[in-house]
Every structure is written in structure tokens, then in C-alpha cells.
Amino acid sequence: MKVENLSTRDKKHLWHPLTQHKLNKPQLPIVKAKDALLFDEEGNEYIDGIASWYTVMYGHGNQYIISAMTKQMQKLDFVMFSGLTHEPAIELSEKLMEILPQNQAKLFFNDNGSTAIEAAIKMALQYFHNNGEKRDTLIAFEDGFHGDTFGAMSASGLSSYNGPFEDFLLKVVRIPTPQVDNIGEVKKMLAQILKENSCAAFVFEPLVQGAAGMKFHSATGLDELIGVCHENKVLCIADEIMTGFGKTGKDFASDNLVNKPDIMCLSKALTAGMFPLSITSCSQEVYNRFLSDEVHKGFFHAHTFSAHPIGCVAAIAGIELLNSPDVLKRRTYIEKAHTAFASKIESHIKVEQVRVMGIILAIDLQIKMERYGNLRDELYNFFLQGGVLLRPLGNTIYVLPPYVITNAQLQKIYDAITEALDTF
Ligand SMILES: *Cc1c(COP(=O)(O)O)cnc(C)c1O
């Protein structure tokens, strides 16, 4: 009997996300991963240049994290988190409080990024409801991305994902991101929106809009917008699902702000890519609004796998690594290397703009590409054939490598990009 390869078997019953199966090439089966490398069935290796969607920051197969998870599995695999509690969740809360902005006081667990946003939005709406106020509008940035469930999708402004569902979304009003030259204008728009609507919350990706193409905005500008929201008693929700855990140089992008968000959403690198888990954290003031002698003023929202112990210990181990001397050294090195490479290619004829923040490098190409168009796919395959996994977002090539990537691997990514610039 002929043994079929994984690609052939994949095609029989599997439906992949963000994929038009009639047009896309077969999916690439990965059989093994270690540190910054992925290996396919034939033994070819690929450098994971985007840390598997910004998650595996301490590398694939990290022994320190695996050993913490293995021990936990032997001791307590899983229990419900309603009526019961456990040490991994408690210890994680203590560890996170040490690094989160000072005003964060309580953690609510979910199981992925979208559900963290969903919980944050529901928290904000109920925060006002519990006070007898009906506030029905959210404020969000143009081109933001917050996930694919209905609340999260409503807050997201990327139409390539929302198209068929637009009639079914929550009420959201959008503002442009604040850049050095438009802060006054955006503040005016925000003030007008606040006057004309009953706004509950402002949802934003702080400093970097990931899915939009690693677009940056002004920290000062965002700070001022949060200030205006706070003057109007509107809750501010920082979506740090991508930016959290060191990506922008600081532990959290919100560390660059004077005005702190009331609610924060964490996932992705939270568990170092080892387990699906997310957290919606909030200030004491938000939490207090749910305390009452009336049962239903509590937050009646739950996911079965809330605070899964295996995910919690992965998160604890990840936080321990985040600011360890070895990882700190790599974080500094990567930022320096990105900066040097950026200045080398910024005047290349094919380059429109290059930007670096922390370990994020983004290059906008002059050539226009559709988000899921042919040319973009050619570029994706060009990198793959060169042994590098990068996922261009339209005409933006970005690198967001695991902290453990070696100097040589990083250089190989830069070389592949340089070659792409000369080819496309
Ligand atoms: C990935 C991401 C999400 C959604 O998280 P999922 O786990 O994919 O649901 C939300 N916001 C941002 C900024 C993200 O990068």
C-alpha cells in the first residue's frame, strides 16, 4: 500500500484559516521545530522569522518551559476555574502584577486573543450597565485588528476580514491613528465623537498596529487620546496581544504611556506559543463596579478552559525568561541589527519606508500588492524557497523573530530580503 504524504492527507479533510482553497498551493507540512527553526517532511529547514505569529519568543521546544509544563501535567492537569482555584493561576497573577503597569489589579482568564478582547468589551459595556447607564458605542482606530469573533471583529477596521459580517457588528466609530503631524486634528475628531455618541470604550493596539502592516503611531498622541477619553469617563482598552512581552522594546507598549489603559488584553507570547491562553486585566476601579449584593452585577462570562494550569505554568516560565540576562542581551542585539539593516536599505529604489521598534522591523515596498494577491504569494514563496518563513502583509515585509534567533540566522533573513528587493 502506498503511503501518502502529509500534504495529500491534509487536503482530504482539513480547512485552513485565511485560505482560499481553490487558489492556494498545498499547505507546507512541518514535522519538527527547534529554537528559531522549522523542519519539513523532506528535512528542509526554515527560519521562523515571525515567531509563529509572534508567539514563540523563547524559541520552539524551549526546554525550560517544557519542563515546567511536564511537571504540572503530572501534578494537576486541569480543573474548572469557577468555584475552584489553583496555584499556577495564583502564581501567574503575582508574576504578572510585577511587570504590568501599576494600575492593573485583576486578571480575568480566557483562551485566545479574540476572546480576551470579547471579555474586555463586555466588561466595558457592563461597567456602565451596572451603574444604570446605557453606553452603546466603541471608539477604535482605522485599520486596527482585534480578532475574529463578533465583538473583536466589530472593533477591527480591516475590511478584508469583516466584509460579509458588516451588518451584524457592534456600533463602532473610527479615528485615524495619531501621527506627529495630525494629533490636534485627531483629538478634535475624538472630542466630536464623544459629544455625539454615548461611548463606553476606546479599543486600540498601542504604538503598533500588527495586522495592518506593523504600522506605528505616536506614543504622545495616543497618550493624549487616552487623556481625553478619561476626562469623559470612557474606558480605554489596550490590545497588547501582539505588542506584549517585549516586542516594542519595553515589556508592554503601554509602558511608553503616561496615561495607562483601564483594561489590557494579553495572549500570543503570554504562553510562549506553548498553549492557547489569554488574559483580560483591569484596574481595581473597573473590578469594583462588578461588586454588589446583586448576583447579576458580577461578570457572568466564562470559557471552559479558563486559566488552564498547563498554560499558566508556561506563562510563568515565559515571564521568568523575558528579562533574564540571556534574553535581554538578544533583545538588545536584534534591535541594533534591525536598525543597522534598516539604514542600509532605506534608500533602495524598491523601498518606500523602513521602520524599527524594539524587535519589530517593517519594510513597505514601493510596489502595491493586494493583501492576499498573487504577487504577495510569490513573495511569500520566494522567502520560503530561500529557507525563511516571512508572511508579507500586502506590500509590507516584516520581521519579528524569536529572541533566541542567532546572529547568522538573522543575517540570513536580511540577505533574503535584500535578494527579494533586487528580484521583485
Ligand atoms: C492575533 C491578535 C488578536 C487575535 O488573537 P487570536 O488568538 O488570533 O484570536 C487580537 N489582537 C491583536 C493585536 C492580535 O495580534
mmCIF file with all atom_site columns, C-alpha atoms and ligand atoms in Angstrom, residues 53-54 111-117 144-149 152 156 204-206 208-211 214 239-243 265 267-268 276-278, ligand 1:
data_model
loop_
_atom_site.group_PDB
_atom_site.id
_atom_site.type_symbol
_atom_site.label_atom_id
_atom_site.label_alt_id
_atom_site.label_comp_id
_atom_site.label_asym_id
_atom_site.label_entity_id
_atom_site.label_seq_id
_atom_site.pdbx_PDB_ins_code
_atom_site.Cartn_x
_atom_site.Cartn_y
_atom_site.Cartn_z
_atom_site.occupancy
_atom_site.B_iso_or_equiv
_atom_site.pdbx_formal_charge
_atom_site.auth_seq_id
_atom_site.auth_comp_id
_atom_site.auth_asym_id
_atom_site.auth_atom_id
_atom_site.pdbx_PDB_model_num
ATOM   1  C CA . TRP A 1 53  ? 2.559   34.717 14.677 1.00 0.00 ? 53  TRP A CA 1
ATOM   2  C CA . TYR A 1 54  ? 4.506   36.489 17.425 1.00 0.00 ? 54  TYR A CA 1
ATOM   3  C CA . ASP A 1 111 ? -8.356  31.095 25.938 1.00 0.00 ? 111 ASP A CA 1
ATOM   4  C CA . ASN A 1 112 ? -7.282  33.189 22.929 1.00 0.00 ? 112 ASN A CA 1
ATOM   5  C CA . GLY A 1 113 ? -6.743  36.748 21.759 1.00 0.00 ? 113 GLY A CA 1
ATOM   6  C CA . SER A 1 114 ? -10.208 37.319 20.326 1.00 0.00 ? 114 SER A CA 1
ATOM   7  C CA . THR A 1 115 ? -11.914 36.091 23.490 1.00 0.00 ? 115 THR A CA 1
ATOM   8  C CA . ALA A 1 116 ? -9.687  38.380 25.586 1.00 0.00 ? 116 ALA A CA 1
ATOM   9  C CA . ILE A 1 117 ? -10.996 41.316 23.528 1.00 0.00 ? 117 ILE A CA 1
ATOM   10 C CA . GLY A 1 144 ? -6.983  48.110 13.729 1.00 0.00 ? 144 GLY A CA 1
ATOM   11 C CA . PHE A 1 145 ? -7.106  44.355 14.200 1.00 0.00 ? 145 PHE A CA 1
ATOM   12 C CA . HIS A 1 146 ? -8.508  42.789 17.350 1.00 0.00 ? 146 HIS A CA 1
ATOM   13 C CA . GLY A 1 147 ? -9.606  39.296 16.356 1.00 0.00 ? 147 GLY A CA 1
ATOM   14 C CA . ASP A 1 148 ? -12.309 37.391 14.519 1.00 0.00 ? 148 ASP A CA 1
ATOM   15 C CA . THR A 1 149 ? -15.182 36.899 17.000 1.00 0.00 ? 149 THR A CA 1
ATOM   16 C CA . ALA A 1 152 ? -13.422 41.802 18.291 1.00 0.00 ? 152 ALA A CA 1
ATOM   17 C CA . SER A 1 156 ? -11.329 45.743 13.849 1.00 0.00 ? 156 SER A CA 1
ATOM   18 C CA . PHE A 1 204 ? -6.637  50.229 20.383 1.00 0.00 ? 204 PHE A CA 1
ATOM   19 C CA . GLU A 1 205 ? -3.382  48.443 19.614 1.00 0.00 ? 205 GLU A CA 1
ATOM   20 C CA . PRO A 1 206 ? -0.864  50.644 21.444 1.00 0.00 ? 206 PRO A CA 1
ATOM   21 C CA . VAL A 1 208 ? 1.986   49.276 16.651 1.00 0.00 ? 208 VAL A CA 1
ATOM   22 C CA . GLN A 1 209 ? -0.917  48.020 14.522 1.00 0.00 ? 209 GLN A CA 1
ATOM   23 C CA . GLY A 1 210 ? 0.186   44.481 13.725 1.00 0.00 ? 210 GLY A CA 1
ATOM   24 C CA . ALA A 1 211 ? -2.142  43.051 11.081 1.00 0.00 ? 211 ALA A CA 1
ATOM   25 C CA . MET A 1 214 ? 3.184   46.818 11.521 1.00 0.00 ? 214 MET A CA 1
ATOM   26 C CA . ASP A 1 239 ? -4.898  45.323 22.935 1.00 0.00 ? 239 ASP A CA 1
ATOM   27 C CA . GLU A 1 240 ? -1.361  44.150 23.762 1.00 0.00 ? 240 GLU A CA 1
ATOM   28 C CA . ILE A 1 241 ? -1.912  40.720 22.234 1.00 0.00 ? 241 ILE A CA 1
ATOM   29 C CA . MET A 1 242 ? 0.813   41.366 19.662 1.00 0.00 ? 242 MET A CA 1
ATOM   30 C CA . THR A 1 243 ? 2.872   44.073 21.415 1.00 0.00 ? 243 THR A CA 1
ATOM   31 C CA . CYS A 1 265 ? -5.600  42.169 26.676 1.00 0.00 ? 265 CYS A CA 1
ATOM   32 C CA . SER A 1 267 ? -2.221  36.463 24.611 1.00 0.00 ? 267 SER A CA 1
ATOM   33 C CA . LYS A 1 268 ? 0.179   35.182 21.913 1.00 0.00 ? 268 LYS A CA 1
ATOM   34 C CA . PRO A 1 276 ? -3.681  28.761 23.945 1.00 0.00 ? 276 PRO A CA 1
ATOM   35 C CA . LEU A 1 277 ? -4.417  31.147 26.821 1.00 0.00 ? 277 LEU A CA 1
ATOM   36 C CA . SER A 1 278 ? -5.292  34.808 27.231 1.00 0.00 ? 278 SER A CA 1
HETATM 37 C C1 . LIG B 2 .   ? -3.633  37.954 17.000 1.00 0.00 ? 1   LIG B C1 1
HETATM 38 C C2 . LIG B 2 .   ? -4.276  39.157 17.511 1.00 0.00 ? 1   LIG B C2 1
HETATM 39 C C3 . LIG B 2 .   ? -5.589  39.129 18.024 1.00 0.00 ? 1   LIG B C3 1
HETATM 40 C C4 . LIG B 2 .   ? -6.454  37.897 17.986 1.00 0.00 ? 1   LIG B C4 1
HETATM 41 O O1 . LIG B 2 .   ? -5.930  36.831 18.703 1.00 0.00 ? 1   LIG B O1 1
HETATM 42 P P1 . LIG B 2 .   ? -6.397  35.334 18.340 1.00 0.00 ? 1   LIG B P1 1
HETATM 43 O O2 . LIG B 2 .   ? -5.727  34.481 19.356 1.00 0.00 ? 1   LIG B O2 1
HETATM 44 O O3 . LIG B 2 .   ? -5.913  35.068 16.953 1.00 0.00 ? 1   LIG B O3 1
HETATM 45 O O4 . LIG B 2 .   ? -7.880  35.290 18.436 1.00 0.00 ? 1   LIG B O4 1
HETATM 46 C C5 . LIG B 2 .   ? -6.111  40.298 18.532 1.00 0.00 ? 1   LIG B C5 1
HETATM 47 N N1 . LIG B 2 .   ? -5.389  41.435 18.554 1.00 0.00 ? 1   LIG B N1 1
HETATM 48 C C6 . LIG B 2 .   ? -4.129  41.506 18.080 1.00 0.00 ? 1   LIG B C6 1
HETATM 49 C C7 . LIG B 2 .   ? -3.385  42.793 18.152 1.00 0.00 ? 1   LIG B C7 1
HETATM 50 C C8 . LIG B 2 .   ? -3.542  40.367 17.535 1.00 0.00 ? 1   LIG B C8 1
HETATM 51 O O5 . LIG B 2 .   ? -2.294  40.439 17.041 1.00 0.00 ? 1   LIG B O5 1
#
